mmCIF file of C-alpha atoms in Angstrom:
data_model
loop_
_atom_site.group_PDB
_atom_site.id
_atom_site.type_symbol
_atom_site.label_atom_id
_atom_site.label_comp_id
_atom_site.label_asym_id
_atom_site.label_seq_id
_atom_site.Cartn_x
_atom_site.Cartn_y
_atom_site.Cartn_z
ATOM 1 C CA UNK A 456 112.551 -11.922 -22.537
ATOM 2 C CA UNK A 457 112.768 -15.710 -22.522
ATOM 3 C CA UNK A 458 115.024 -17.479 -25.029
ATOM 4 C CA UNK A 459 112.078 -19.579 -26.285
ATOM 5 C CA UNK A 460 110.295 -16.341 -27.152
ATOM 6 C CA UNK A 461 113.227 -15.443 -29.402
ATOM 7 C CA UNK A 462 112.938 -18.779 -31.190
ATOM 8 C CA UNK A 463 109.238 -18.116 -31.837
ATOM 9 C CA UNK A 464 110.129 -14.663 -33.171
ATOM 10 C CA UNK A 465 112.805 -16.203 -35.399
ATOM 11 C CA UNK A 466 110.407 -18.791 -36.865
ATOM 12 C CA UNK A 467 107.686 -16.219 -37.608
ATOM 13 C CA UNK A 468 110.166 -13.780 -39.150
ATOM 14 C CA UNK A 469 111.720 -16.497 -41.293
ATOM 15 C CA UNK A 470 108.292 -17.546 -42.601
ATOM 16 C CA UNK A 471 107.235 -13.976 -43.417
ATOM 17 C CA UNK A 472 110.526 -13.217 -45.163
ATOM 18 C CA UNK A 473 110.184 -16.387 -47.245
ATOM 19 C CA UNK A 474 106.621 -15.483 -48.284
ATOM 20 C CA UNK A 475 107.693 -11.937 -49.115
ATOM 21 C CA UNK A 476 110.532 -13.262 -51.278
ATOM 22 C CA UNK A 477 108.446 -15.982 -52.957
ATOM 23 C CA UNK A 478 104.743 -15.019 -53.211
ATOM 24 C CA UNK A 479 103.877 -18.479 -54.575
ATOM 25 C CA UNK A 480 104.046 -19.648 -50.946
ATOM 26 C CA UNK A 481 100.780 -17.777 -50.362
ATOM 27 C CA UNK A 482 99.156 -20.039 -52.942
ATOM 28 C CA UNK A 483 100.601 -23.144 -51.270
ATOM 29 C CA UNK A 484 99.043 -22.123 -47.956
ATOM 30 C CA UNK A 485 95.778 -20.441 -48.865
ATOM 31 C CA UNK A 486 94.852 -22.134 -52.139
ATOM 32 C CA UNK A 487 96.307 -25.640 -51.876
ATOM 33 C CA UNK A 488 95.728 -26.058 -48.125
ATOM 34 C CA UNK A 489 92.596 -23.984 -47.552
ATOM 35 C CA UNK A 490 91.015 -23.935 -51.018
ATOM 36 C CA UNK A 491 90.735 -20.162 -51.428
ATOM 37 C CA UNK A 492 90.194 -18.826 -54.938
ATOM 38 C CA UNK A 493 93.070 -17.514 -57.030
ATOM 39 C CA UNK A 494 91.493 -14.059 -56.928
ATOM 40 C CA UNK A 495 91.401 -13.997 -53.128
ATOM 41 C CA UNK A 496 94.979 -15.284 -52.883
ATOM 42 C CA UNK A 497 96.104 -12.569 -55.304
ATOM 43 C CA UNK A 498 94.406 -10.018 -53.057
ATOM 44 C CA UNK A 499 96.224 -11.413 -50.011
ATOM 45 C CA UNK A 500 99.577 -11.167 -51.798
ATOM 46 C CA UNK A 501 98.882 -7.584 -52.898
ATOM 47 C CA UNK A 502 97.732 -6.482 -49.432
ATOM 48 C CA UNK A 503 100.745 -7.822 -47.547
ATOM 49 C CA UNK A 504 103.106 -6.469 -50.224
ATOM 50 C CA UNK A 505 101.783 -2.983 -49.389
ATOM 51 C CA UNK A 506 101.354 -3.639 -45.653
ATOM 52 C CA UNK A 507 104.196 -5.926 -44.450
ATOM 53 C CA UNK A 508 103.518 -7.781 -41.207
ATOM 54 C CA UNK A 509 105.667 -6.694 -38.278
ATOM 55 C CA UNK A 510 106.760 -9.116 -35.537
ATOM 56 C CA UNK A 511 107.323 -7.636 -32.076
ATOM 57 C CA UNK A 512 107.647 -8.618 -28.414
ATOM 58 C CA UNK A 513 105.263 -7.595 -25.655
ATOM 59 C CA UNK A 514 102.166 -5.420 -25.377
ATOM 60 C CA UNK A 515 103.806 -1.993 -25.654
ATOM 61 C CA UNK A 516 103.630 -1.523 -29.411
ATOM 62 C CA UNK A 517 102.215 1.993 -29.708
ATOM 63 C CA UNK A 518 104.851 2.880 -32.282
ATOM 64 C CA UNK A 519 104.245 -0.291 -34.321
ATOM 65 C CA UNK A 520 101.286 -0.074 -36.668
ATOM 66 C CA UNK A 521 99.217 -3.125 -37.676
ATOM 67 C CA UNK A 522 99.284 -5.621 -39.232
ATOM 68 C CA UNK A 523 101.254 -6.936 -36.283
ATOM 69 C CA UNK A 524 102.212 -10.238 -34.680
ATOM 70 C CA UNK A 525 103.033 -9.626 -31.021
ATOM 71 C CA UNK A 526 104.625 -12.348 -28.860
ATOM 72 C CA UNK A 527 103.909 -12.327 -25.118
ATOM 73 C CA UNK A 528 104.603 -14.677 -22.216
ATOM 74 C CA UNK A 529 101.277 -15.718 -20.714
ATOM 75 C CA UNK A 530 102.568 -17.929 -17.900
ATOM 76 C CA UNK A 531 105.420 -20.143 -16.788
ATOM 77 C CA UNK A 532 105.777 -22.586 -13.908
ATOM 78 C CA UNK A 533 107.849 -25.495 -12.677
ATOM 79 C CA UNK A 534 106.155 -28.688 -13.811
ATOM 80 C CA UNK A 535 108.624 -31.545 -13.288
ATOM 81 C CA UNK A 536 111.071 -31.646 -10.407
ATOM 82 C CA UNK A 537 114.362 -33.491 -10.164
ATOM 83 C CA UNK A 538 115.462 -35.233 -6.975
ATOM 84 C CA UNK A 539 117.362 -32.631 -5.004
ATOM 85 C CA UNK A 540 117.165 -30.374 -8.070
ATOM 86 C CA UNK A 541 120.119 -32.372 -9.438
ATOM 87 C CA UNK A 542 119.977 -32.819 -13.201
ATOM 88 C CA UNK A 543 123.179 -34.845 -13.446
ATOM 89 C CA UNK A 544 126.830 -34.171 -14.031
ATOM 90 C CA UNK A 545 127.955 -32.435 -17.194
ATOM 91 C CA UNK A 546 131.386 -33.773 -18.175
ATOM 92 C CA UNK A 547 133.654 -31.954 -20.593
ATOM 93 C CA UNK A 548 137.065 -32.772 -22.018
ATOM 94 C CA UNK A 549 139.900 -30.450 -20.991
ATOM 95 C CA UNK A 550 141.736 -28.500 -23.712
ATOM 96 C CA UNK A 551 144.181 -30.708 -25.583
ATOM 97 C CA UNK A 552 142.728 -33.903 -24.106
ATOM 98 C CA UNK A 553 143.704 -36.828 -26.339
ATOM 99 C CA UNK A 554 142.972 -39.724 -24.026
ATOM 100 C CA UNK A 555 140.058 -42.116 -24.120
ATOM 101 C CA UNK A 556 137.280 -42.847 -21.704
ATOM 102 C CA UNK A 557 135.309 -40.197 -19.858
ATOM 103 C CA UNK A 558 136.304 -36.572 -19.763
ATOM 104 C CA UNK A 559 138.172 -35.504 -16.667
ATOM 105 C CA UNK A 560 136.197 -32.390 -15.800
ATOM 106 C CA UNK A 561 132.680 -32.447 -14.406
ATOM 107 C CA UNK A 562 130.156 -30.010 -13.005
ATOM 108 C CA UNK A 563 126.883 -30.553 -11.184
ATOM 109 C CA UNK A 564 123.794 -29.336 -13.014
ATOM 110 C CA UNK A 565 120.768 -28.228 -11.004
ATOM 111 C CA UNK A 566 117.320 -27.213 -12.170
ATOM 112 C CA UNK A 567 113.900 -28.459 -13.181
ATOM 113 C CA UNK A 568 111.580 -28.802 -16.153
ATOM 114 C CA UNK A 569 109.521 -25.650 -16.672
ATOM 115 C CA UNK A 570 106.256 -25.298 -18.567
ATOM 116 C CA UNK A 571 105.718 -22.178 -20.675
ATOM 117 C CA UNK A 572 102.679 -20.605 -22.307
ATOM 118 C CA UNK A 573 103.109 -17.945 -24.976
ATOM 119 C CA UNK A 574 100.602 -15.990 -27.024
ATOM 120 C CA UNK A 575 101.103 -14.786 -30.580
ATOM 121 C CA UNK A 576 98.605 -11.950 -31.033
ATOM 122 C CA UNK A 577 97.697 -11.406 -34.688
ATOM 123 C CA UNK A 578 96.356 -7.843 -34.881
ATOM 124 C CA UNK A 579 94.991 -5.860 -37.819
ATOM 125 C CA UNK A 580 92.236 -3.424 -38.776
ATOM 126 C CA UNK A 581 90.327 -6.049 -40.775
ATOM 127 C CA UNK A 582 88.865 -9.350 -39.610
ATOM 128 C CA UNK A 583 89.865 -11.220 -42.778
ATOM 129 C CA UNK A 584 93.430 -9.896 -42.603
ATOM 130 C CA UNK A 585 93.653 -11.018 -38.979
ATOM 131 C CA UNK A 586 92.478 -14.517 -39.908
ATOM 132 C CA UNK A 587 95.039 -14.685 -42.746
ATOM 133 C CA UNK A 588 97.810 -13.691 -40.342
ATOM 134 C CA UNK A 589 96.650 -16.281 -37.836
ATOM 135 C CA UNK A 590 96.863 -19.071 -40.425
ATOM 136 C CA UNK A 591 100.314 -17.868 -41.482
ATOM 137 C CA UNK A 592 101.548 -17.889 -37.878
ATOM 138 C CA UNK A 593 100.037 -21.326 -37.279
ATOM 139 C CA UNK A 594 101.676 -22.762 -40.405
ATOM 140 C CA UNK A 595 105.022 -21.207 -39.455
ATOM 141 C CA UNK A 596 105.056 -22.726 -35.972
ATOM 142 C CA UNK A 597 103.851 -26.134 -37.159
ATOM 143 C CA UNK A 598 106.565 -26.223 -39.829
ATOM 144 C CA UNK A 599 109.075 -24.783 -37.348
ATOM 145 C CA UNK A 600 108.314 -27.352 -34.647
ATOM 146 C CA UNK A 601 111.573 -29.206 -35.295
ATOM 147 C CA UNK A 602 113.478 -25.942 -34.868
ATOM 148 C CA UNK A 603 112.036 -25.573 -31.371
ATOM 149 C CA UNK A 604 112.808 -29.213 -30.556
ATOM 150 C CA UNK A 605 116.381 -28.808 -31.835
ATOM 151 C CA UNK A 606 116.866 -26.015 -29.300
ATOM 152 C CA UNK A 607 115.721 -28.223 -26.407
ATOM 153 C CA UNK A 608 112.040 -27.252 -26.345
ATOM 154 C CA UNK A 609 109.845 -30.203 -25.335
ATOM 155 C CA UNK A 610 106.330 -31.063 -26.536
ATOM 156 C CA UNK A 611 105.335 -27.823 -28.310
ATOM 157 C CA UNK A 612 101.560 -27.734 -28.811
ATOM 158 C CA UNK A 613 99.292 -25.012 -30.180
ATOM 159 C CA UNK A 614 95.846 -23.600 -29.413
ATOM 160 C CA UNK A 615 93.876 -20.641 -30.726
ATOM 161 C CA UNK A 616 91.010 -18.259 -30.032
ATOM 162 C CA UNK A 617 89.621 -14.820 -30.811
ATOM 163 C CA UNK A 618 90.583 -12.092 -28.360
ATOM 164 C CA UNK A 619 87.992 -9.604 -27.166
ATOM 165 C CA UNK A 620 89.166 -5.981 -27.536
ATOM 166 C CA UNK A 621 90.873 -4.671 -24.391
ATOM 167 C CA UNK A 622 91.732 -0.956 -24.579
ATOM 168 C CA UNK A 623 94.539 -1.469 -22.053
ATOM 169 C CA UNK A 624 96.486 -3.433 -24.669
ATOM 170 C CA UNK A 625 94.702 -3.262 -28.027
ATOM 171 C CA UNK A 626 92.587 -0.397 -29.423
ATOM 172 C CA UNK A 627 88.923 -1.271 -29.813
ATOM 173 C CA UNK A 628 88.943 -0.685 -33.579
ATOM 174 C CA UNK A 629 91.379 -3.573 -34.154
ATOM 175 C CA UNK A 630 90.743 -7.294 -34.554
ATOM 176 C CA UNK A 631 92.930 -9.767 -32.655
ATOM 177 C CA UNK A 632 93.235 -13.534 -32.826
ATOM 178 C CA UNK A 633 95.567 -15.433 -30.518
ATOM 179 C CA UNK A 634 97.739 -18.435 -31.319
ATOM 180 C CA UNK A 635 98.745 -20.103 -28.067
ATOM 181 C CA UNK A 636 102.053 -21.948 -27.746
ATOM 182 C CA UNK A 637 102.575 -24.368 -24.861
ATOM 183 C CA UNK A 638 105.825 -26.219 -24.295
ATOM 184 C CA UNK A 639 108.285 -27.472 -21.718
ATOM 185 C CA UNK A 640 111.992 -26.829 -21.436
ATOM 186 C CA UNK A 641 114.714 -27.691 -18.897
ATOM 187 C CA UNK A 642 116.005 -24.748 -16.898
ATOM 188 C CA UNK A 643 119.482 -25.796 -15.822
ATOM 189 C CA UNK A 644 122.159 -24.029 -13.778
ATOM 190 C CA UNK A 645 125.630 -25.552 -13.902
ATOM 191 C CA UNK A 646 128.024 -25.932 -10.961
ATOM 192 C CA UNK A 647 127.384 -24.251 -7.629
ATOM 193 C CA UNK A 648 131.162 -23.768 -7.382
ATOM 194 C CA UNK A 649 131.009 -21.274 -10.251
ATOM 195 C CA UNK A 650 130.975 -17.535 -9.627
ATOM 196 C CA UNK A 651 127.205 -17.432 -10.190
ATOM 197 C CA UNK A 652 126.612 -20.365 -7.855
ATOM 198 C CA UNK A 653 128.793 -18.921 -5.078
ATOM 199 C CA UNK A 654 126.896 -15.640 -5.272
ATOM 200 C CA UNK A 655 123.828 -17.425 -3.886
ATOM 201 C CA UNK A 656 125.498 -19.618 -1.251
ATOM 202 C CA UNK A 657 124.022 -19.135 2.230
ATOM 203 C CA UNK A 658 126.614 -18.498 4.940
ATOM 204 C CA UNK A 659 126.591 -17.595 8.610
ATOM 205 C CA UNK A 660 124.055 -20.125 9.931
ATOM 206 C CA UNK A 661 124.313 -20.253 13.736
ATOM 207 C CA UNK A 662 124.900 -23.738 15.228
ATOM 208 C CA UNK A 663 125.169 -23.941 19.066
ATOM 209 C CA UNK A 664 128.743 -25.029 19.840
ATOM 210 C CA UNK A 665 127.583 -27.052 22.845
ATOM 211 C CA UNK A 666 125.337 -29.286 20.771
ATOM 212 C CA UNK A 667 126.524 -32.786 19.994
ATOM 213 C CA UNK A 668 124.527 -32.726 16.763
ATOM 214 C CA UNK A 669 123.462 -30.046 14.292
ATOM 215 C CA UNK A 670 119.855 -30.382 15.451
ATOM 216 C CA UNK A 671 120.528 -29.650 19.093
ATOM 217 C CA UNK A 672 121.560 -32.941 20.641
ATOM 218 C CA UNK A 673 118.792 -35.081 19.182
ATOM 219 C CA UNK A 674 120.217 -38.394 18.019
ATOM 220 C CA UNK A 675 118.826 -39.899 14.848
ATOM 221 C CA UNK A 676 119.589 -43.481 15.825
ATOM 222 C CA UNK A 677 120.434 -44.442 12.249
ATOM 223 C CA UNK A 678 122.977 -47.228 11.801
ATOM 224 C CA UNK A 679 125.149 -47.676 8.770
ATOM 225 C CA UNK A 680 124.785 -51.017 6.996
ATOM 226 C CA UNK A 681 127.794 -52.686 8.624
ATOM 227 C CA UNK A 682 126.558 -51.753 12.124
ATOM 228 C CA UNK A 683 123.021 -52.856 11.310
ATOM 229 C CA UNK A 684 124.036 -56.283 10.013
ATOM 230 C CA UNK A 685 126.396 -56.835 12.930
ATOM 231 C CA UNK A 686 123.786 -55.835 15.538
ATOM 232 C CA UNK A 687 121.057 -58.100 14.186
ATOM 233 C CA UNK A 688 123.162 -60.970 12.919
ATOM 234 C CA UNK A 689 121.471 -64.342 13.701
#
């Protein structure tokens, strides 16, 4: 499970707990924002008081009964590459360091920017209930956008659609609406000299001992700057 997925879970859970504790938040969302009648909002409050929304990870939720918000990873891929995979040098101050200037310790950071797509499936036995849940999830993630950014998530954007029933994942008698979450986030590994970095070092490459160069005696013909300027000096 990706760390970003946990942040999404945290934001949704925090929103639902707040609405459960203070039912007037339902009115703020559904009456003030969407213009629903007081009677309908009262019905929403009563329904979710009797049927609390669960938040879970993944498709395998046979033991979790709707209403349910299920978070899944739809796709991830490298989107932005760093030269040589080098993300810079992370410098830290040693324990007890009281001097000025830069810290004395440094470690190379390697990685890339990854793009992620998540789906929040809002599932219930009633179409209206599913649409209410969808709006609650959307409001939570819009209001929680700064929380994602604070944790290093870049450019979170949201999309939505209805999901056709698929018996492999969702029973046909349920209604599902999907809130899509797209974002980017650096994936960084620190210091190839660490235990984790050394575990992936390649060793034992065969280089012919008779070769003058690593590539089998082929000379590159590259001159360093001092040789170049001396050779072609006018």
